[in-house]
PDB file of C-alpha atoms in Angstrom:
ATOM      1  CA  MET A 109       6.495  94.260 -81.463  1.00 48.00           C
ATOM      2  CA  SER A 110       6.154  93.932 -85.332  1.00 53.00           C
ATOM      3  CA  ILE A 111       4.200  96.398 -87.481  1.00 58.00           C
ATOM      4  CA  LEU A 112       1.765  93.615 -88.474  1.00 56.00           C
ATOM      5  CA  THR A 113       1.143  92.604 -84.766  1.00 54.00           C
ATOM      6  CA  ARG A 114       0.630  96.184 -83.789  1.00 56.00           C
ATOM      7  CA  GLN A 115      -1.898  96.753 -86.670  1.00 62.00           C
ATOM      8  CA  PHE A 116      -3.668  93.475 -85.756  1.00 58.00           C
ATOM      9  CA  LEU A 117      -3.947  94.654 -82.142  1.00 52.00           C
ATOM     10  CA  ASN A 118      -5.193  98.070 -83.228  1.00 58.00           C
ATOM     11  CA  ILE A 119      -7.855  96.345 -85.428  1.00 62.00           C
ATOM     12  CA  CYS A 120      -8.926  94.202 -82.584  1.00 54.00           C
ATOM     13  CA  THR A 121      -9.183  97.193 -80.284  1.00 50.00           C
ATOM     14  CA  LYS A 122     -11.345  99.085 -82.698  1.00 55.00           C
ATOM     15  CA  LEU A 123     -13.644  96.117 -83.217  1.00 56.00           C
ATOM     16  CA  TRP A 124     -13.945  95.604 -79.446  1.00 50.00           C
ATOM     17  CA  GLN A 125     -14.928  99.331 -78.992  1.00 53.00           C
ATOM     18  CA  HIS A 126     -17.798  98.813 -81.353  1.00 60.00           C
ATOM     19  CA  LEU A 127     -19.054  95.708 -79.787  1.00 63.00           C
ATOM     20  CA  PRO A 128     -22.126  96.000 -77.451  1.00 73.00           C
ATOM     21  CA  ALA A 129     -21.310  96.271 -73.770  1.00 79.00           C
ATOM     22  CA  GLN A 130     -21.586  92.926 -71.878  1.00 83.00           C
ATOM     23  CA  PRO A 131     -22.806  92.313 -68.501  1.00 89.00           C
ATOM     24  CA  CYS A 132     -20.137  92.093 -65.817  1.00 91.00           C
ATOM     25  CA  VAL A 133     -20.110  88.453 -64.644  1.00 90.00           C
ATOM     26  CA  LEU A 134     -19.870  89.548 -61.046  1.00 92.00           C
ATOM     27  CA  CYS A 135     -22.421  92.407 -60.679  1.00 91.00           C
ATOM     28  CA  GLY A 136     -24.307  92.474 -63.916  1.00 89.00           C
ATOM     29  CA  THR A 137     -23.197  96.062 -64.841  1.00 88.00           C
ATOM     30  CA  LEU A 138     -22.657  96.552 -68.513  1.00 87.00           C
ATOM     31  CA  SER A 139     -18.989  96.924 -69.282  1.00 81.00           C
ATOM     32  CA  ARG A 140     -16.607  96.780 -72.185  1.00 74.00           C
ATOM     33  CA  VAL A 141     -13.510  96.193 -70.042  1.00 71.00           C
ATOM     34  CA  GLY A 142     -13.690  92.440 -70.094  1.00 74.00           C
ATOM     35  CA  GLY A 143     -15.379  89.696 -68.284  1.00 86.00           C
ATOM     36  CA  TRP A 144     -16.036  91.921 -65.385  1.00 91.00           C
ATOM     37  CA  CYS A 145     -16.225  95.717 -64.839  1.00 92.00           C
ATOM     38  CA  ALA A 146     -13.503  98.009 -63.496  1.00 91.00           C
ATOM     39  CA  ALA A 147     -15.213  98.552 -60.125  1.00 93.00           C
ATOM     40  CA  CYS A 148     -15.398  94.765 -59.542  1.00 94.00           C
ATOM     41  CA  ASP A 149     -11.842  94.293 -60.777  1.00 94.00           C
ATOM     42  CA  ALA A 150     -10.516  96.743 -58.142  1.00 93.00           C
ATOM     43  CA  ASP A 151     -11.912  94.615 -55.406  1.00 94.00           C
ATOM     44  CA  LEU A 152     -10.712  91.226 -56.582  1.00 97.00           C
ATOM     45  CA  PRO A 153      -8.414  89.365 -54.146  1.00 97.00           C
ATOM     46  CA  TYR A 154      -5.178  90.068 -56.128  1.00 97.00           C
ATOM     47  CA  LEU A 155      -2.070  88.773 -54.451  1.00 97.00           C
ATOM     48  CA  PRO A 156       0.435  91.452 -53.227  1.00 94.00           C
ATOM     49  CA  ALA A 157       3.722  92.155 -54.863  1.00 91.00           C
ATOM     50  CA  THR A 158       5.611  90.767 -51.719  1.00 94.00           C
ATOM     51  CA  CYS A 159       5.256  87.059 -52.292  1.00 96.00           C
ATOM     52  CA  CYS A 160       7.659  84.153 -51.913  1.00 97.00           C
ATOM     53  CA  PRO A 161       9.275  83.942 -55.553  1.00 97.00           C
ATOM     54  CA  ILE A 162       9.186  80.147 -55.486  1.00 97.00           C
ATOM     55  CA  CYS A 163       5.616  79.292 -54.182  1.00 97.00           C
ATOM     56  CA  ALA A 164       3.793  82.628 -54.456  1.00 97.00           C
ATOM     57  CA  LEU A 165       2.632  82.652 -50.786  1.00 96.00           C
ATOM     58  CA  PRO A 166       2.640  86.155 -49.431  1.00 95.00           C
ATOM     59  CA  THR A 167       5.590  87.244 -47.238  1.00 93.00           C
ATOM     60  CA  HIS A 168       6.460  90.356 -45.502  1.00 89.00           C
ATOM     61  CA  ASP A 169       9.322  91.395 -47.645  1.00 91.00           C
ATOM     62  CA  GLY A 170       9.000  89.179 -50.882  1.00 93.00           C
ATOM     63  CA  THR A 171      11.780  86.874 -49.780  1.00 94.00           C
ATOM     64  CA  THR A 172      11.683  83.019 -50.082  1.00 96.00           C
ATOM     65  CA  CYS A 173       9.435  81.522 -47.409  1.00 94.00           C
ATOM     66  CA  GLY A 174      10.552  79.099 -44.664  1.00 93.00           C
ATOM     67  CA  GLN A 175       8.769  76.198 -46.405  1.00 91.00           C
ATOM     68  CA  CYS A 176      10.603  76.693 -49.764  1.00 95.00           C
ATOM     69  CA  LEU A 177      13.923  77.045 -47.821  1.00 95.00           C
ATOM     70  CA  GLN A 178      13.454  73.652 -46.126  1.00 93.00           C
ATOM     71  CA  GLU A 179      11.949  71.834 -49.131  1.00 90.00           C
ATOM     72  CA  LYS A 180      13.515  71.970 -52.576  1.00 90.00           C
ATOM     73  CA  LEU A 181      10.963  72.078 -55.281  1.00 95.00           C
ATOM     74  CA  HIS A 182      11.563  71.129 -58.854  1.00 96.00           C
ATOM     75  CA  PHE A 183      10.235  74.365 -60.296  1.00 98.00           C
ATOM     76  CA  ASP A 184      12.139  77.693 -59.936  1.00 98.00           C
ATOM     77  CA  ARG A 185       9.365  80.166 -59.502  1.00 97.00           C
ATOM     78  CA  THR A 186       5.495  80.637 -59.456  1.00 98.00           C
ATOM     79  CA  VAL A 187       3.468  83.504 -60.898  1.00 98.00           C
ATOM     80  CA  ALA A 188      -0.001  83.676 -59.532  1.00 98.00           C
ATOM     81  CA  VAL A 189      -2.579  86.453 -59.909  1.00 98.00           C
ATOM     82  CA  PHE A 190      -5.117  85.969 -57.241  1.00 98.00           C
ATOM     83  CA  ALA A 191      -5.707  84.401 -53.897  1.00 97.00           C
ATOM     84  CA  TYR A 192      -8.135  81.499 -54.338  1.00 97.00           C
ATOM     85  CA  ALA A 193     -11.016  83.244 -52.475  1.00 96.00           C
ATOM     86  CA  PHE A 194     -14.416  84.699 -53.270  1.00 95.00           C
ATOM     87  CA  PRO A 195     -15.304  85.513 -56.040  1.00 96.00           C
ATOM     88  CA  ILE A 196     -12.296  84.143 -57.904  1.00 97.00           C
ATOM     89  CA  ASN A 197     -13.036  80.565 -56.551  1.00 96.00           C
ATOM     90  CA  ARG A 198     -16.489  80.851 -58.007  1.00 95.00           C
ATOM     91  CA  LEU A 199     -15.128  81.941 -61.420  1.00 96.00           C
ATOM     92  CA  VAL A 200     -12.594  79.072 -61.530  1.00 96.00           C
ATOM     93  CA  GLN A 201     -15.285  76.673 -60.594  1.00 94.00           C
ATOM     94  CA  ALA A 202     -17.563  77.941 -63.316  1.00 94.00           C
ATOM     95  CA  LEU A 203     -14.828  77.525 -65.835  1.00 94.00           C
ATOM     96  CA  LYS A 204     -14.108  73.857 -64.663  1.00 91.00           C
ATOM     97  CA  HIS A 205     -17.523  72.451 -63.840  1.00 89.00           C
ATOM     98  CA  LYS A 206     -19.959  74.592 -65.811  1.00 89.00           C
ATOM     99  CA  GLU A 207     -18.108  74.884 -69.013  1.00 88.00           C
ATOM    100  CA  LYS A 208     -17.880  78.675 -69.048  1.00 90.00           C
ATOM    101  CA  LEU A 209     -14.955  78.803 -71.311  1.00 91.00           C
ATOM    102  CA  MET A 210     -15.173  82.420 -72.018  1.00 90.00           C
ATOM    103  CA  LEU A 211     -13.682  82.802 -68.444  1.00 94.00           C
ATOM    104  CA  ALA A 212     -10.401  81.211 -69.700  1.00 95.00           C
ATOM    105  CA  HIS A 213      -9.704  84.249 -71.909  1.00 94.00           C
ATOM    106  CA  CYS A 214     -10.418  86.659 -69.126  1.00 94.00           C
ATOM    107  CA  LEU A 215      -8.346  84.832 -66.483  1.00 97.00           C
ATOM    108  CA  ALA A 216      -5.410  84.201 -68.881  1.00 97.00           C
ATOM    109  CA  GLU A 217      -5.389  87.845 -69.655  1.00 95.00           C
ATOM    110  CA  LYS A 218      -4.809  88.794 -66.081  1.00 96.00           C
ATOM    111  CA  LEU A 219      -2.107  86.223 -65.846  1.00 98.00           C
ATOM    112  CA  ALA A 220      -0.417  87.410 -68.994  1.00 97.00           C
ATOM    113  CA  GLN A 221      -0.118  90.935 -67.548  1.00 96.00           C
ATOM    114  CA  ARG A 222       2.134  89.495 -64.766  1.00 96.00           C
ATOM    115  CA  ILE A 223       4.510  87.687 -66.951  1.00 97.00           C
ATOM    116  CA  THR A 224       7.984  89.260 -67.173  1.00 94.00           C
ATOM    117  CA  GLN A 225      10.078  86.193 -68.259  1.00 93.00           C
ATOM    118  CA  HIS A 226       9.181  84.465 -71.431  1.00 96.00           C
ATOM    119  CA  PRO A 227       9.923  80.701 -71.584  1.00 98.00           C
ATOM    120  CA  ASP A 228      10.768  78.598 -74.701  1.00 98.00           C
ATOM    121  CA  HIS A 229       7.594  76.643 -74.411  1.00 98.00           C
ATOM    122  CA  LEU A 230       4.253  76.300 -72.583  1.00 98.00           C
ATOM    123  CA  VAL A 231       2.762  73.016 -71.316  1.00 98.00           C
ATOM    124  CA  ALA A 232      -0.606  72.591 -69.492  1.00 98.00           C
ATOM    125  CA  MET A 233      -1.168  70.449 -66.553  1.00 95.00           C
ATOM    126  CA  PRO A 234      -2.540  67.307 -68.180  1.00 95.00           C
ATOM    127  CA  HIS A 235      -5.628  65.376 -67.566  1.00 91.00           C
ATOM    128  CA  HIS A 236      -5.890  61.567 -67.526  1.00 88.00           C
ATOM    129  CA  PRO A 237      -7.811  60.438 -70.622  1.00 82.00           C
ATOM    130  CA  LYS A 238     -10.586  59.317 -68.504  1.00 87.00           C
ATOM    131  CA  ARG A 239     -11.176  62.663 -66.830  1.00 81.00           C
ATOM    132  CA  LEU A 240     -10.743  64.319 -70.116  1.00 81.00           C
ATOM    133  CA  ARG A 241     -13.587  62.160 -71.538  1.00 86.00           C
ATOM    134  CA  SER A 242     -15.786  62.954 -68.419  1.00 80.00           C
ATOM    135  CA  ARG A 243     -15.196  66.730 -68.519  1.00 84.00           C
ATOM    136  CA  GLY A 244     -14.806  67.210 -72.220  1.00 88.00           C
ATOM    137  CA  PHE A 245     -11.916  69.665 -71.950  1.00 91.00           C
ATOM    138  CA  ASN A 246      -8.909  70.624 -69.849  1.00 94.00           C
ATOM    139  CA  GLN A 247      -9.299  73.975 -68.270  1.00 96.00           C
ATOM    140  CA  SER A 248      -5.455  74.315 -67.953  1.00 96.00           C
ATOM    141  CA  LEU A 249      -5.054  73.763 -71.585  1.00 97.00           C
ATOM    142  CA  GLU A 250      -7.654  76.355 -72.381  1.00 96.00           C
ATOM    143  CA  LEU A 251      -5.829  78.834 -70.246  1.00 98.00           C
ATOM    144  CA  ALA A 252      -2.537  77.857 -71.976  1.00 98.00           C
ATOM    145  CA  ARG A 253      -3.939  78.336 -75.474  1.00 97.00           C
ATOM    146  CA  HIS A 254      -4.989  81.869 -74.631  1.00 96.00           C
ATOM    147  CA  LEU A 255      -1.510  82.630 -72.997  1.00 97.00           C
ATOM    148  CA  GLY A 256       0.393  81.174 -75.879  1.00 97.00           C
ATOM    149  CA  ARG A 257      -1.485  83.389 -78.349  1.00 96.00           C
ATOM    150  CA  HIS A 258      -1.383  86.460 -76.148  1.00 95.00           C
ATOM    151  CA  LEU A 259       2.308  86.138 -75.338  1.00 97.00           C
ATOM    152  CA  ASN A 260       3.422  84.480 -78.643  1.00 97.00           C
ATOM    153  CA  ILE A 261       4.936  81.570 -76.914  1.00 98.00           C
ATOM    154  CA  PRO A 262       4.677  77.970 -78.439  1.00 98.00           C
ATOM    155  CA  LEU A 263       2.270  75.787 -76.700  1.00 98.00           C
ATOM    156  CA  LEU A 264       3.013  71.927 -76.660  1.00 98.00           C
ATOM    157  CA  PRO A 265      -0.381  70.409 -75.853  1.00 95.00           C
ATOM    158  CA  ASP A 266       0.805  66.756 -76.149  1.00 94.00           C
ATOM    159  CA  ALA A 267       4.263  67.003 -74.709  1.00 96.00           C
ATOM    160  CA  CYS A 268       3.153  65.742 -71.170  1.00 95.00           C
ATOM    161  CA  GLU A 269       0.756  63.229 -70.144  1.00 93.00           C
ATOM    162  CA  ARG A 270      -0.934  61.907 -67.002  1.00 89.00           C
ATOM    163  CA  ASN A 271      -0.357  58.194 -66.921  1.00 85.00           C
ATOM    164  CA  ARG A 272      -2.501  57.401 -63.875  1.00 78.00           C
ATOM    165  CA  ASP A 273      -6.064  58.583 -63.079  1.00 71.00           C
ATOM    166  CA  THR A 274      -5.286  59.999 -59.664  1.00 72.00           C
ATOM    167  CA  PRO A 275      -8.118  60.806 -57.230  1.00 60.00           C
ATOM    168  CA  PRO A 276      -8.975  64.516 -56.785  1.00 62.00           C
ATOM    169  CA  GLN A 277      -6.474  66.367 -54.478  1.00 58.00           C
ATOM    170  CA  ALA A 278      -9.002  68.668 -52.658  1.00 61.00           C
ATOM    171  CA  ALA A 279      -9.712  66.492 -49.601  1.00 61.00           C
ATOM    172  CA  LEU A 280      -6.214  65.222 -49.020  1.00 61.00           C
ATOM    173  CA  THR A 281      -3.434  66.264 -46.600  1.00 61.00           C
ATOM    174  CA  ARG A 282      -0.130  67.649 -47.949  1.00 62.00           C
ATOM    175  CA  LYS A 283       1.558  64.371 -47.428  1.00 62.00           C
ATOM    176  CA  GLU A 284      -1.352  62.485 -49.115  1.00 63.00           C
ATOM    177  CA  ARG A 285      -1.141  64.939 -52.089  1.00 65.00           C
ATOM    178  CA  ASN A 286       2.419  64.202 -52.679  1.00 62.00           C
ATOM    179  CA  GLN A 287       1.818  60.338 -52.604  1.00 64.00           C
ATOM    180  CA  ASN A 288      -1.242  60.694 -54.741  1.00 63.00           C
ATOM    181  CA  VAL A 289       0.604  62.261 -57.721  1.00 70.00           C
ATOM    182  CA  ARG A 290       3.993  60.467 -57.339  1.00 72.00           C
ATOM    183  CA  GLN A 291       5.078  59.226 -60.903  1.00 75.00           C
ATOM    184  CA  ALA A 292       1.791  60.261 -62.293  1.00 81.00           C
ATOM    185  CA  PHE A 293       3.291  62.224 -65.210  1.00 89.00           C
ATOM    186  CA  ASN A 294       5.369  61.478 -68.246  1.00 92.00           C
ATOM    187  CA  CYS A 295       7.071  63.771 -70.787  1.00 94.00           C
ATOM    188  CA  THR A 296       7.191  62.659 -74.362  1.00 93.00           C
ATOM    189  CA  GLN A 297       9.308  65.484 -75.771  1.00 95.00           C
ATOM    190  CA  ASN A 298      12.903  66.367 -75.351  1.00 97.00           C
ATOM    191  CA  PHE A 299      13.245  69.756 -73.410  1.00 98.00           C
ATOM    192  CA  GLN A 300      17.082  69.727 -73.145  1.00 98.00           C
ATOM    193  CA  GLY A 301      18.351  73.102 -72.293  1.00 97.00           C
ATOM    194  CA  LYS A 302      14.743  74.709 -72.342  1.00 98.00           C
ATOM    195  CA  HIS A 303      12.843  76.974 -70.109  1.00 98.00           C
ATOM    196  CA  VAL A 304       9.298  75.594 -69.731  1.00 98.00           C
ATOM    197  CA  ALA A 305       6.243  77.228 -68.070  1.00 98.00           C
ATOM    198  CA  ILE A 306       3.560  74.853 -66.553  1.00 98.00           C
ATOM    199  CA  ILE A 307       0.104  76.352 -66.721  1.00 98.00           C
ATOM    200  CA  ASP A 308      -2.615  75.401 -64.136  1.00 97.00           C
ATOM    201  CA  ASP A 309      -5.735  77.066 -62.685  1.00 97.00           C
ATOM    202  CA  VAL A 310      -5.038  76.768 -58.924  1.00 96.00           C
ATOM    203  CA  MET A 311      -2.032  76.010 -56.788  1.00 96.00           C
ATOM    204  CA  THR A 312      -2.770  74.535 -53.394  1.00 91.00           C
ATOM    205  CA  SER A 313       0.082  72.461 -52.018  1.00 88.00           C
ATOM    206  CA  GLY A 314       2.026  72.494 -55.240  1.00 91.00           C
ATOM    207  CA  ALA A 315       2.371  68.749 -55.249  1.00 91.00           C
ATOM    208  CA  SER A 316       1.025  68.200 -58.882  1.00 92.00           C
ATOM    209  CA  LEU A 317       3.143  71.187 -60.243  1.00 96.00           C
ATOM    210  CA  ASP A 318       6.191  69.771 -58.416  1.00 95.00           C
ATOM    211  CA  GLU A 319       5.690  66.284 -59.800  1.00 93.00           C
ATOM    212  CA  LEU A 320       5.197  67.416 -63.299  1.00 96.00           C
ATOM    213  CA  ALA A 321       8.236  69.669 -63.009  1.00 97.00           C
ATOM    214  CA  GLN A 322      10.314  66.738 -61.974  1.00 96.00           C
ATOM    215  CA  SER A 323       9.223  64.926 -65.104  1.00 96.00           C
ATOM    216  CA  LEU A 324      10.203  68.009 -67.172  1.00 98.00           C
ATOM    217  CA  ARG A 325      13.710  68.091 -65.407  1.00 97.00           C
ATOM    218  CA  LYS A 326      14.132  64.349 -66.395  1.00 96.00           C
ATOM    219  CA  ALA A 327      13.309  65.467 -69.982  1.00 97.00           C
ATOM    220  CA  GLY A 328      16.102  68.033 -69.938  1.00 98.00           C
ATOM    221  CA  ALA A 329      14.414  71.331 -68.908  1.00 98.00           C
ATOM    222  CA  ILE A 330      16.921  73.678 -67.166  1.00 98.00           C
ATOM    223  CA  GLU A 331      14.487  76.162 -65.911  1.00 98.00           C
ATOM    224  CA  ILE A 332      10.744  75.655 -64.933  1.00 98.00           C
ATOM    225  CA  SER A 333       8.085  78.299 -64.083  1.00 98.00           C
ATOM    226  CA  ALA A 334       4.688  77.626 -62.755  1.00 98.00           C
ATOM    227  CA  TRP A 335       1.958  80.006 -63.969  1.00 98.00           C
ATOM    228  CA  VAL A 336      -1.432  79.789 -62.107  1.00 98.00           C
ATOM    229  CA  ILE A 337      -4.578  81.808 -61.957  1.00 98.00           C
ATOM    230  CA  ALA A 338      -4.912  81.558 -58.193  1.00 98.00           C
ATOM    231  CA  ARG A 339      -3.035  80.511 -55.053  1.00 97.00           C
ATOM    232  CA  THR A 340      -4.770  78.816 -52.147  1.00 95.00           C
ATOM    233  CA  LEU A 341      -3.651  80.596 -48.932  1.00 94.00           C
ATOM    234  CA  PRO A 342      -3.334  78.979 -45.386  1.00 86.00           C
ATOM    235  CA  HIS A 343      -6.153  79.790 -43.031  1.00 69.00           C
ATOM    236  CA  ASN A 344      -3.753  80.950 -40.285  1.00 48.00           C
ATOM    237  CA  ALA A 345      -0.527  82.821 -39.771  1.00 35.00           C
ATOM    238  CA  SER A 346       1.532  79.627 -38.934  1.00 35.00           C
ATOM    239  CA  ALA A 347       2.854  79.482 -42.544  1.00 40.00           C
ATOM    240  CA  GLY A 348       5.015  82.498 -41.895  1.00 40.00           C
ATOM    241  CA  TYR A 349       3.131  85.348 -43.209  1.00 39.00           C
ATOM    242  CA  ASP A 350       0.609  87.896 -42.043  1.00 41.00           C
ATOM    243  CA  PRO A 351      -2.857  87.189 -43.275  1.00 39.00           C
ATOM    244  CA  GLY A 352      -3.667  90.786 -43.138  1.00 40.00           C
ATOM    245  CA  ILE A 353      -1.195  91.371 -46.170  1.00 40.00           C
ATOM    246  CA  ALA A 354      -2.520  88.414 -48.144  1.00 42.00           C
ATOM    247  CA  CYS A 355      -4.928  90.318 -50.436  1.00 41.00           C
ATOM    248  CA  ARG A 356      -5.617  93.874 -51.306  1.00 38.00           C
ATOM    249  CA  MET A 357      -9.141  94.504 -50.605  1.00 35.00           C
ATOM    250  CA  SER A 358     -11.511  97.534 -50.289  1.00 34.00           C
ATOM    251  CA  ALA A 359     -14.773  97.948 -48.517  1.00 33.00           C
ATOM    252  CA  ASP A 360     -16.854  98.036 -51.641  1.00 40.00           C
ATOM    253  CA  PRO A 361     -19.255  95.486 -53.236  1.00 38.00           C
ATOM    254  CA  VAL A 362     -16.984  92.416 -53.783  1.00 43.00           C
ATOM    255  CA  GLN A 363     -15.352  92.916 -50.384  1.00 42.00           C
ATOM    256  CA  LYS A 364     -18.818  92.966 -48.713  1.00 40.00           C
ATOM    257  CA  LEU A 365     -19.813  89.804 -50.599  1.00 43.00           C
ATOM    258  CA  LYS A 366     -16.551  88.194 -49.473  1.00 43.00           C
ATOM    259  CA  ASN A 367     -17.300  89.082 -45.862  1.00 44.00           C
ATOM    260  CA  ASP A 368     -20.652  87.315 -46.235  1.00 45.00           C
ATOM    261  CA  PRO A 369     -20.540  84.847 -49.143  1.00 44.00           C
ATOM    262  CA  GLN A 370     -24.016  83.502 -48.229  1.00 45.00           C
ATOM    263  CA  GLN A 371     -25.383  86.783 -49.420  1.00 42.00           C
ATOM    264  CA  ALA A 372     -23.562  86.538 -52.787  1.00 44.00           C
ATOM    265  CA  PRO A 373     -25.746  86.581 -55.838  1.00 46.00           C
ATOM    266  CA  GLU A 374     -25.329  84.133 -58.612  1.00 57.00           C
ATOM    267  CA  ILE A 375     -22.320  84.849 -60.949  1.00 62.00           C
ATOM    268  CA  HIS A 376     -23.897  86.537 -64.038  1.00 61.00           C
ATOM    269  CA  LEU A 377     -22.887  83.847 -66.691  1.00 61.00           C
TER     270      LEU A 377
END
């Protein structure tokens, strides 16, 4: 780290310490830690260290899962922070659908803490222009902006584009997801010999990430990482892992709310 960078970070830290405490977005307690307080952070559904290195599904010993052994993906690895469960799902939805853009900084900071290999470039999962006009912003691009600044990695916001306005993936089966995004992306930049990281908010089947990774391969990328805030987990053990090790949870406030989401208060945003 350069002297100027260190001095800048020290100045930012001192300024942050003098700012008034802000309410935790999860419980409302005043905190200077970040978007949420340390107590809530300790109870978030963090993924364990023992995950499949390719798709980030939890496994018993951190080895490649059976699905990834059977199906060759176009990206090499996935870095994910959380399971897509309460309250992370609420935070991601607030970012996407309620324009709570301050959450992009908080979530990206957590993702940055898990990065050990720095790629040459970052690209965000692109929106089709029609969806971008409707929503007004691309949440994946907002996450990528923060990551690029935090990790000092160049972000290429216009290097990839979505050339078809595909229907939302949420209600589709795995096979339908793959068909839905087939040939939906195009890369406009030469990535010959480069390591590229794709930034997205949530990984479910990985179909969109895999299709975009395929386009990056065609553009010359030799190594591709997928960086996501959250990973959707299967609802049963048939995927080859024990759901009991899927998340690190305690019996304190956030865990109690997770056990009974109907009793959950509104997110404090």
